[in-house]
CSV table of C-alpha atoms and ligand atoms in Angstrom, one decimal:
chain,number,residue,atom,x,y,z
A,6,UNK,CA,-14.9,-15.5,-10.2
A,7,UNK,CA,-17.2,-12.9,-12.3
A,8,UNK,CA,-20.1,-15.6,-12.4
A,9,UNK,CA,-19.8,-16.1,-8.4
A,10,UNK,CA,-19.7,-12.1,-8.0
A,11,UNK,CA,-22.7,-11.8,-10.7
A,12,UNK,CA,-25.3,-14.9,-9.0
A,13,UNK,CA,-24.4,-12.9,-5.3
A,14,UNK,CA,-25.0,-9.0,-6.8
A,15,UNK,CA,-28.2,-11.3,-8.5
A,16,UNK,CA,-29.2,-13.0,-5.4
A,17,UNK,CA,-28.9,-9.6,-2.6
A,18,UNK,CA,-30.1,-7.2,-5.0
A,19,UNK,CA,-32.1,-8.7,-7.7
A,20,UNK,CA,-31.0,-7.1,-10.5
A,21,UNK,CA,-28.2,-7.8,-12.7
A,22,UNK,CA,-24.8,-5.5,-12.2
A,23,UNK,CA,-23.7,-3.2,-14.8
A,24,UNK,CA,-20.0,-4.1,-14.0
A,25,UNK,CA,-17.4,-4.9,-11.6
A,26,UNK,CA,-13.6,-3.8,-11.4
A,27,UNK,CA,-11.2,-5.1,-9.3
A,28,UNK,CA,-8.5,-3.3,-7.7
A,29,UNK,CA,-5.1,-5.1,-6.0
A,30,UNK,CA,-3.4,-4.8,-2.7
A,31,UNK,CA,0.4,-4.3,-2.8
A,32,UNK,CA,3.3,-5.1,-1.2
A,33,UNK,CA,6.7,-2.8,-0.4
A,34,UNK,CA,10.0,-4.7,-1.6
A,35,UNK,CA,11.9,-1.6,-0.6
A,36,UNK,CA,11.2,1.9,0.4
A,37,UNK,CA,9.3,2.5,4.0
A,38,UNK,CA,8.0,5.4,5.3
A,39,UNK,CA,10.1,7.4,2.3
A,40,UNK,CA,6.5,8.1,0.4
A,41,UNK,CA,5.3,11.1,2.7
A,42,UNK,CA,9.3,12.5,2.6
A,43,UNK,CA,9.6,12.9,-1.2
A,44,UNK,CA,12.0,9.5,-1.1
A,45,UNK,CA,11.4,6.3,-3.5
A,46,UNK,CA,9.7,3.3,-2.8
A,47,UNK,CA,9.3,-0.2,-4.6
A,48,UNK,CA,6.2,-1.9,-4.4
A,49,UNK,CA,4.2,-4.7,-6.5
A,50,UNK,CA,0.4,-5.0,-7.2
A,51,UNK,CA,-0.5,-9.2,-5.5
A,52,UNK,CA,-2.5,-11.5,-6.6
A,53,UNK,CA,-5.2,-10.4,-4.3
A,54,UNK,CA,-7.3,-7.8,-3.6
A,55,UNK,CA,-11.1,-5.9,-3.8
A,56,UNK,CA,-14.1,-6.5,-6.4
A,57,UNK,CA,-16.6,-4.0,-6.7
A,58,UNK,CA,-19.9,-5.2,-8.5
A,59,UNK,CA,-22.3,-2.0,-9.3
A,60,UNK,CA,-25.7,-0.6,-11.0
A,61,UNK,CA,-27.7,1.4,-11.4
A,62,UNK,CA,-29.9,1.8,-7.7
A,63,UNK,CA,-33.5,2.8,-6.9
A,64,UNK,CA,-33.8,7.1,-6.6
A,65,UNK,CA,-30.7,8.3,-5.0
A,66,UNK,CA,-30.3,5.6,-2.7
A,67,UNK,CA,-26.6,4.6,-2.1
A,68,UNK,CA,-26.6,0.9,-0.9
A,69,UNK,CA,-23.9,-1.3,-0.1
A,70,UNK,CA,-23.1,-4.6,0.5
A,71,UNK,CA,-19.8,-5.9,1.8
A,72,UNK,CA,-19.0,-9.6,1.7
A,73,UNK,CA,-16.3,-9.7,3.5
A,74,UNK,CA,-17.7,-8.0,7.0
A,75,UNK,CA,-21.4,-9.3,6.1
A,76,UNK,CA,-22.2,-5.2,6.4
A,77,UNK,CA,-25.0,-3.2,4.9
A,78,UNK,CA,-24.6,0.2,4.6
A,79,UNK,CA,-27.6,2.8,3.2
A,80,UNK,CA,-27.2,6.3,2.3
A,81,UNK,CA,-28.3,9.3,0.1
A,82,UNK,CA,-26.5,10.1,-3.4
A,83,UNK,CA,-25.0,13.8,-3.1
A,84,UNK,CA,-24.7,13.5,0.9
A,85,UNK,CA,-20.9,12.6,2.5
A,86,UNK,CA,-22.2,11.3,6.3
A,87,UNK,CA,-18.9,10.2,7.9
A,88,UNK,CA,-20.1,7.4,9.9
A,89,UNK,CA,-16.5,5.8,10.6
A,90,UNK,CA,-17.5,2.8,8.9
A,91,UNK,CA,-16.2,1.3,5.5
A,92,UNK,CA,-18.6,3.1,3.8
A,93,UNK,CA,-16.3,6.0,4.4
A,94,UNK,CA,-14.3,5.1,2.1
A,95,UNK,CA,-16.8,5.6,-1.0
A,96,UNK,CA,-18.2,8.1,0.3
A,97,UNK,CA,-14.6,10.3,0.2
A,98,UNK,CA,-14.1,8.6,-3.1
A,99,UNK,CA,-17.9,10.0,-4.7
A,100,UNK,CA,-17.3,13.3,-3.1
A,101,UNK,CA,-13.6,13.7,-4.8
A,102,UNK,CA,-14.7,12.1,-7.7
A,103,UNK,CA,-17.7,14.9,-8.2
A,104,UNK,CA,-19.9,12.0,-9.1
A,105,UNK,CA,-23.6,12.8,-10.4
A,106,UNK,CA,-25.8,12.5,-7.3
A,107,UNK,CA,-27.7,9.3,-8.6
A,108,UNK,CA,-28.5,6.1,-6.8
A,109,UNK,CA,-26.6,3.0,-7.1
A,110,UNK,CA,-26.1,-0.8,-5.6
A,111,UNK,CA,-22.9,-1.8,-4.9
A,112,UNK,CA,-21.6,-5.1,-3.5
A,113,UNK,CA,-18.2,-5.8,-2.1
A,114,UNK,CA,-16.2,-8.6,-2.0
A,115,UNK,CA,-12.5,-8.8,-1.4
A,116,UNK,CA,-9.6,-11.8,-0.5
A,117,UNK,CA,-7.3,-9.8,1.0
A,118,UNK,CA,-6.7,-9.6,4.8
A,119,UNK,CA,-8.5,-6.7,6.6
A,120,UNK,CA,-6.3,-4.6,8.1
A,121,UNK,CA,-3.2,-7.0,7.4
A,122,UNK,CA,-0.8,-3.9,5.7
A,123,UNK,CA,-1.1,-5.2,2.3
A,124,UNK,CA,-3.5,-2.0,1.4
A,125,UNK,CA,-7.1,-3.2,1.6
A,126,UNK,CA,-8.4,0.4,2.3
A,127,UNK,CA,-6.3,1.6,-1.4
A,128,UNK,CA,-7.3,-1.1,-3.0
A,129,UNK,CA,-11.2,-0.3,-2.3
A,130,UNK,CA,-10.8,3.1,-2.9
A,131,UNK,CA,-9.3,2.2,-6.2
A,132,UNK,CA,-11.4,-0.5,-7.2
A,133,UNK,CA,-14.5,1.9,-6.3
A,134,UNK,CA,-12.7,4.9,-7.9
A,135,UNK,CA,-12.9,2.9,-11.3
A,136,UNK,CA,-16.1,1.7,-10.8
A,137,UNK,CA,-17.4,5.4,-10.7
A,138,UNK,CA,-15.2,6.6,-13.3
A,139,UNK,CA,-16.3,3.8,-16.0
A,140,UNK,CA,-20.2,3.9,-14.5
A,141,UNK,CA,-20.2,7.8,-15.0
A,142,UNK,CA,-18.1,8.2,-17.8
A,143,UNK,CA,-15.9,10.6,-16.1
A,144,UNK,CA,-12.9,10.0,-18.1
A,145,UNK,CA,-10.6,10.6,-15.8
A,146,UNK,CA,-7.1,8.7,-16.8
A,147,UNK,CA,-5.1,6.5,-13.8
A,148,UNK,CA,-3.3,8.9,-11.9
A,149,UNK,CA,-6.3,11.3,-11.3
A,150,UNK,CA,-7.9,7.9,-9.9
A,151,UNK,CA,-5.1,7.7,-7.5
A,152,UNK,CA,-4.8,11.4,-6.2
A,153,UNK,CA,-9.1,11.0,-5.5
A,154,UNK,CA,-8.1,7.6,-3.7
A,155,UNK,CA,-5.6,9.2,-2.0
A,156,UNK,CA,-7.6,12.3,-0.6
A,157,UNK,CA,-10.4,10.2,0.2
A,158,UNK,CA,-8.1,7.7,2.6
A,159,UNK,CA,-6.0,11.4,4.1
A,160,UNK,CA,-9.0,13.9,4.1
A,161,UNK,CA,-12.0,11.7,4.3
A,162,UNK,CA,-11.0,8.7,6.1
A,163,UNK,CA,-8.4,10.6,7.9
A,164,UNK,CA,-5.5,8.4,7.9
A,165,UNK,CA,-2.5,10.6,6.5
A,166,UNK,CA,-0.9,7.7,4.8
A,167,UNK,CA,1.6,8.5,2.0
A,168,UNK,CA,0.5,7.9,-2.1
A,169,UNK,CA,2.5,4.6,-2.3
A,170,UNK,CA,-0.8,2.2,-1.5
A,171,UNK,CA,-2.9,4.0,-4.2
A,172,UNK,CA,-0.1,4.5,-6.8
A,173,UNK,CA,1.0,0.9,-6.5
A,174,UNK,CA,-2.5,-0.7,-7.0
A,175,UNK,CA,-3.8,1.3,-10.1
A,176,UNK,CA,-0.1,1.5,-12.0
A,177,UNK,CA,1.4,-1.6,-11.4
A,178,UNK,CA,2.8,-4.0,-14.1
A,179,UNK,CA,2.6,-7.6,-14.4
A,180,UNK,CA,6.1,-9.3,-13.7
A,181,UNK,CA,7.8,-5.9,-12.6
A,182,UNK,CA,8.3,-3.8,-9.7
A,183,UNK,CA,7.0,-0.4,-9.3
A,184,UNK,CA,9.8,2.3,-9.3
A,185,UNK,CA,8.4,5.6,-8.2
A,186,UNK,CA,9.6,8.8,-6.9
A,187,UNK,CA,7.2,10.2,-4.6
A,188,UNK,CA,8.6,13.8,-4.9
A,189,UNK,CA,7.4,14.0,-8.6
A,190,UNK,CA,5.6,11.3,-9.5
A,191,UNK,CA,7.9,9.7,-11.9
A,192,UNK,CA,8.2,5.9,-12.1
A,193,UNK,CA,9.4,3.4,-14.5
A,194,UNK,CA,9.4,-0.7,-14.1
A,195,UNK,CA,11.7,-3.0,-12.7
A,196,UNK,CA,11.3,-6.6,-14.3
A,197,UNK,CA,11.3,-9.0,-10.9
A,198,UNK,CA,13.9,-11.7,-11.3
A,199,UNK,CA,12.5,-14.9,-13.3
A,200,UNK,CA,13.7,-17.2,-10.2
A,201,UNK,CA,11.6,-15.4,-7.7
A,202,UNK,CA,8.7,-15.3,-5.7
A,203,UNK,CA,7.3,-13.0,-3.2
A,204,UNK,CA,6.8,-14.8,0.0
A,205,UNK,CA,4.5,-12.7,2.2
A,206,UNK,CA,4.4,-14.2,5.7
A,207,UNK,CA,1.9,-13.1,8.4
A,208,UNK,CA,3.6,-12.2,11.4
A,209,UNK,CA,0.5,-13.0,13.5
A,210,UNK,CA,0.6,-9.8,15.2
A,211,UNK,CA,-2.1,-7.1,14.2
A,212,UNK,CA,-1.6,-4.7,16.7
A,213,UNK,CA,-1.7,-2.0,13.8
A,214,UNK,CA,0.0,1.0,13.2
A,215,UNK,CA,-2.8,3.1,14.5
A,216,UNK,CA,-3.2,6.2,12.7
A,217,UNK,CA,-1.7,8.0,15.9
A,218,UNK,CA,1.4,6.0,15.6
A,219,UNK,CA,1.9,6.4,12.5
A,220,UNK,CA,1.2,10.4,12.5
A,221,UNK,CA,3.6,10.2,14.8
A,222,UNK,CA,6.3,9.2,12.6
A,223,UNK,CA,5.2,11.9,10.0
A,224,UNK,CA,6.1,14.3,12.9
A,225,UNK,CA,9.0,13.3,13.6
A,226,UNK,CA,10.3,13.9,10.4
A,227,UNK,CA,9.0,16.8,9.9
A,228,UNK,CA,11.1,18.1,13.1
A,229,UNK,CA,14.0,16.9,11.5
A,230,UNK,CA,12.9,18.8,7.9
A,231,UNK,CA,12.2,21.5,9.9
A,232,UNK,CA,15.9,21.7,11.5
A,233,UNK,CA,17.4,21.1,8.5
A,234,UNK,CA,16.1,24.1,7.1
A,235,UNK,CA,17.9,26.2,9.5
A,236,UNK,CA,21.0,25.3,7.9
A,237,UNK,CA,19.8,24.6,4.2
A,238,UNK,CA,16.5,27.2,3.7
A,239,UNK,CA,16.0,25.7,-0.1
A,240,UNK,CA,15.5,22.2,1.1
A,241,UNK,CA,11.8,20.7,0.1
A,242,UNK,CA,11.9,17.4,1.6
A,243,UNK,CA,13.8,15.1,3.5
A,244,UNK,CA,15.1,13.1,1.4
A,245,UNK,CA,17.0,15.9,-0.6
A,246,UNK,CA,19.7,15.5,2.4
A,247,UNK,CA,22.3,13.7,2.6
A,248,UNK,CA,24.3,12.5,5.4
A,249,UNK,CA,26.7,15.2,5.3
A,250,UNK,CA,23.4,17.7,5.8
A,251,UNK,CA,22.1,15.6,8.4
A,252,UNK,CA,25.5,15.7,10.2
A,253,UNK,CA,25.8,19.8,10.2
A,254,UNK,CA,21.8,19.9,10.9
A,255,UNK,CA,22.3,17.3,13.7
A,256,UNK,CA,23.1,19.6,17.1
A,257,UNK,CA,19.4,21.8,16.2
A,258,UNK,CA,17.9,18.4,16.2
A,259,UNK,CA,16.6,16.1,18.9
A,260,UNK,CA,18.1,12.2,18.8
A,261,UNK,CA,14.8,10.6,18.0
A,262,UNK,CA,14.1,12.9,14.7
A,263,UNK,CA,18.0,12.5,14.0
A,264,UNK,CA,17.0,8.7,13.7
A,265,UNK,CA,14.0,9.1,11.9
A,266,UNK,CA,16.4,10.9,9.2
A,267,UNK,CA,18.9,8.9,8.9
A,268,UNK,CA,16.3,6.0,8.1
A,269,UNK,CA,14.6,8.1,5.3
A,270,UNK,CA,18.2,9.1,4.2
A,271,UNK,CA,19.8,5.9,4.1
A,272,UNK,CA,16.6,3.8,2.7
A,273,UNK,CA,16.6,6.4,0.0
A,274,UNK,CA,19.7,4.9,-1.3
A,275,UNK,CA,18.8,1.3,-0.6
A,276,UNK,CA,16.2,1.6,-2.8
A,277,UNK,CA,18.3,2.7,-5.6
A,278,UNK,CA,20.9,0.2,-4.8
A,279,UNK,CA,18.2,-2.6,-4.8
A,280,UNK,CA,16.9,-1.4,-8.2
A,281,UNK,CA,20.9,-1.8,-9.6
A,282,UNK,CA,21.6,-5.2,-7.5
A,283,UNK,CA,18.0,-6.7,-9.4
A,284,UNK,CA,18.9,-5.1,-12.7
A,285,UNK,CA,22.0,-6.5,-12.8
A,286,UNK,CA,21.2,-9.9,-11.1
A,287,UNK,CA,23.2,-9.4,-8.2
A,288,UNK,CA,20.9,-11.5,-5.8
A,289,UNK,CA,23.7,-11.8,-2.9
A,290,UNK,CA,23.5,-7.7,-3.1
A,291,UNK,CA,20.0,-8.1,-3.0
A,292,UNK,CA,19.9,-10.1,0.0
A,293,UNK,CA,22.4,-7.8,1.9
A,294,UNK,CA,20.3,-4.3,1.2
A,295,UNK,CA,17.0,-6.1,2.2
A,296,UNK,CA,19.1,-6.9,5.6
A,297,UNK,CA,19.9,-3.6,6.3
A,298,UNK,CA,17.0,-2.2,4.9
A,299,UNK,CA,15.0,-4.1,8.2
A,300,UNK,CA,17.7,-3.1,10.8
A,301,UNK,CA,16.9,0.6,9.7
A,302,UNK,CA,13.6,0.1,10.1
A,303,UNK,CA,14.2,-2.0,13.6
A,304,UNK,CA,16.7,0.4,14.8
A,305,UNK,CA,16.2,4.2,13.5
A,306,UNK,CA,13.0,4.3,12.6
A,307,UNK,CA,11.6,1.9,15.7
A,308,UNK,CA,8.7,0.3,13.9
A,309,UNK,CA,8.9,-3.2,14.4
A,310,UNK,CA,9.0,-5.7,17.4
A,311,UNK,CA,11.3,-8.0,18.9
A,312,UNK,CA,9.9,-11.0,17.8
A,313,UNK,CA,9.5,-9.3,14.5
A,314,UNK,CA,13.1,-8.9,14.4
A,315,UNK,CA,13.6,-12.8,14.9
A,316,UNK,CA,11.3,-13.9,13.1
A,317,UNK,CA,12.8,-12.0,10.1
A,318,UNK,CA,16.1,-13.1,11.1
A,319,UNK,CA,14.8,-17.1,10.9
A,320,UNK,CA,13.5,-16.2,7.4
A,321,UNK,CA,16.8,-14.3,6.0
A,322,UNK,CA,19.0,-17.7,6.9
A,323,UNK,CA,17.3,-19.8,4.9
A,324,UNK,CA,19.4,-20.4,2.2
A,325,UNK,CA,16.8,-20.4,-0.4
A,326,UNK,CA,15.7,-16.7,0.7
A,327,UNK,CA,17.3,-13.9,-1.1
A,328,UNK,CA,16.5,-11.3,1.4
A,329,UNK,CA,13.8,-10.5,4.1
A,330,UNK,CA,12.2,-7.5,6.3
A,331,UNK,CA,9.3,-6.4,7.8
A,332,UNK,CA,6.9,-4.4,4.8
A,333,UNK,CA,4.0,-1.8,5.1
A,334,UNK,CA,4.3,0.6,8.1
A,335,UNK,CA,5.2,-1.5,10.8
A,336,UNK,CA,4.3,-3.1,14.6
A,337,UNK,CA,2.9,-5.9,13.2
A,338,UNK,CA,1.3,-7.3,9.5
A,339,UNK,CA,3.6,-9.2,6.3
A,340,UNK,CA,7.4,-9.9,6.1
A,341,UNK,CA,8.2,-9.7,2.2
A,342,UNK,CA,10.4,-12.6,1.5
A,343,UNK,CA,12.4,-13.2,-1.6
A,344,UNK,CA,11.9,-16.6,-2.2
A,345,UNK,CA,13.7,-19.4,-4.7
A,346,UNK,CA,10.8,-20.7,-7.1
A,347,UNK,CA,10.0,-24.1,-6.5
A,348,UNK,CA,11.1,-23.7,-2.6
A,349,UNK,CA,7.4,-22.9,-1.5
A,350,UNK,CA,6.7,-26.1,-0.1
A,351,UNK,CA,10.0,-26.7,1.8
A,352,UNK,CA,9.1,-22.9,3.2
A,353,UNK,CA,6.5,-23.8,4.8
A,354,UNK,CA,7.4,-26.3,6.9
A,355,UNK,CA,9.9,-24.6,8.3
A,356,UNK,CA,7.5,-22.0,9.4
A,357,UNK,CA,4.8,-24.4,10.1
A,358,UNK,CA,2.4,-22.7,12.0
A,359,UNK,CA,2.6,-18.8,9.5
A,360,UNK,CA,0.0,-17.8,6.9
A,361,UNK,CA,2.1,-17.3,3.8
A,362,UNK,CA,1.0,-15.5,0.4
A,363,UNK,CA,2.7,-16.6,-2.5
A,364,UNK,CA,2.4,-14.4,-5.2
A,365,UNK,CA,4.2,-12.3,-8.3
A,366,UNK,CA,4.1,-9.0,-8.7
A,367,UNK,CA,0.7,-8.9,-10.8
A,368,UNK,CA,-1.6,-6.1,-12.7
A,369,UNK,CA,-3.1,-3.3,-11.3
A,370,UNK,CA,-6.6,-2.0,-11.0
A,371,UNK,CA,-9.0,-2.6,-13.8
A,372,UNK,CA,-12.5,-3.1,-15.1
A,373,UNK,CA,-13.1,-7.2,-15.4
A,374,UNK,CA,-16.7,-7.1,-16.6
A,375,UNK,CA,-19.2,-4.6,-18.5
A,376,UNK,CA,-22.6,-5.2,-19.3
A,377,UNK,CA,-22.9,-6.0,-22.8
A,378,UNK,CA,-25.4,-3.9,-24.1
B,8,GLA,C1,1.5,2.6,5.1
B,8,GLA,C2,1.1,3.8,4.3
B,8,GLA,C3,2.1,4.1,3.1
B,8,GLA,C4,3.5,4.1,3.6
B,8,GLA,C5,3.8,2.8,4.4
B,8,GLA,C6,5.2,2.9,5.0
B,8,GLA,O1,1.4,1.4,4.3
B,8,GLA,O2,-0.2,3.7,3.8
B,8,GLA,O3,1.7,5.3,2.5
B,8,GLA,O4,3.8,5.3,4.3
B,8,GLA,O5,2.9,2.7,5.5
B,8,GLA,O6,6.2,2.8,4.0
């Protein structure tokens, strides 16, 4: 992998590259639309996701490469032109990151689905973020990388996406799931079960969430935040109700927020559930909170499709599957699947025509080569 990255970097730029990090994507076992409500979510780092080879440029000129597009991209050092392109996305990530205003080439090269909800855009940023931080000698430590990630994808880029993307691919853990509380930041690991694979099947469908959609959502919760507070002033986000709260705030709210709460409310508790069922190796628990995890998500929260919803339903009967549901924000992209090991093959042919990712939950964003010398 780092030879084929180093000939290409070699063989567009004619130099050789200083070093090249690599950032994964992620996938949600638990925990939708919770990250921008203060709620819990549960992802893992995959096996896939975004290199970034870089040196030192010519002047102050920013060029970029991107493999996977076959996209060049030019620009001055110290300027932010929003152009709407990926370039964007380093550009929000050199403005936030304060870096020096000095020249450099950069290729990309990444394996993971464009657009396919398992984080490409966080998993540039954060593979870029390192790059910077490591080239520059900036110092900063993991979690500074994610909140400059995180501004460059909601202020730059201008999709208001939740921290959960950016978290999950710089602080994942090999072998665990992520547990993190998006209220405060605190998170601790989950081993994944030793019997179990993530099965991550393309729906086919990539109508995606379009930022409007998506915004959407976030406003609709806020409506119900917002008439929640009537009752309870002290409340910070929605998922410090309960039911009960929900219940007494339910006549100031309209039905459609009242559904978006409930879904935050109620995944909330999955989450926590799920974390006890796979501590304690409760897989038949495990398969029963993944179930009603998706009909929240189908029903309250209105984010998937009907033949979503079936094709979710196919996966759940298998008997080998311990649990399945739509995963990332919704209207199209991966159903997570909990799958028996060893099971991949039979799987498959029953879903003969899908794109499947196997994977475990791997590491998280790192530096893979430096320049000796
Ligand atoms: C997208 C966002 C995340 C999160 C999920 C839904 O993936 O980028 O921040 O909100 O949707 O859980």
């Amino acid at each position: 992998m780092i030879e084929g990255l180093r000939r290409k970097f070699i063989s567009r730029f004619g130099k050789e590259p200083s070093l090249i990090s690599f950032a994964p994507g992620r996938v949600n076992v638990i925990g939708e639309h919770t990250d921008y409500n203060g709620g819990f979510v549960l992802p893992a780092a995959i096996g896939k996701g975004t290199y970034v080879v870089l040196a030192p440029g010519e002047g102050k000129k920013i060029r970029v490469s991107s493999e996977n597009i076959g996209r060049w991209e030019e620009w001055e050092a110290g300027q932010y032109p929003k152009r709407g392109s990926f370039g964007d996305y380093l550009r929000g990530v050199l403005l936030y990151s304060r870096a020096p205003a000095v020249g450099l080439d950069i290729l990309l090269s990444s394996d993971l689905p464009i657009g396919g909800g398992l984080s490409s855009s966080a998993s540039l940023e954060m593979a870029f973020a390192l790059a910077v931080n490591e080239f520059f000698s900036l110092g900063r430590r993991m979690e500074e990388l994610v909140e400059i990630s995180h501004r460059a994808e909601n202020e730059f880029v201008g999709v208001k996406c939740g921290i959960m993307d950016q978290f999950a691919s710089a602080l994942s853990r090999e072998g665990h799931l992520l547990f993190l509380n998006t209220k405060n930041l605190s998170y601790n690991f989950v081993p994944f079960p030793g019997n179990l694979l993530l099965a991550l099947v393309d729906t086919g469908i990539r109508r995606r969430l379009s930022s409007s959609q998506y915004n959407q959502r976030r406003e609709e919760c806020r409506r119900a935040l917002q008439a929640l507070r009537r009752l309870f002033p002290d409340l910070e986000t929605l998922s410090d109700a309960d039911e009960e709260m929900l219940l007494a705030a339910r006549p100031y709210m309209d039905e459609v927020a009242y559904k978006r709460a409930v879904h935050v409310v109620s995944e909330n508790q999955r989450v926590e559930a799920l974390v006890e069922f796979l501590r304690s190796g409760d897989l038949c628990m495990v398969e029963k909170i993944m179930k009603l995890a998706h009909l929240s998500l189908s029903e309250d929260f209105e984010v998937s499709l009907p033949q979503i919803d079936r094709l979710v339903e196919k996966i759940s009967s298998l008997p080998y599957v311990y649990g399945a549901r739509l995963t990332g924000a919704g209207f199209g992209g991966y159903i997570i699947a909990l799958l028996l090991r060893g099971k991949e093959k039979t799987f498959l042919s029953e879903l003969s025509t899908r794109h499947v990712i196997f994977t475990l939950p791997r590491g998280s964003a790192r530096i893979i080569y430096s320049r000796p010398g």
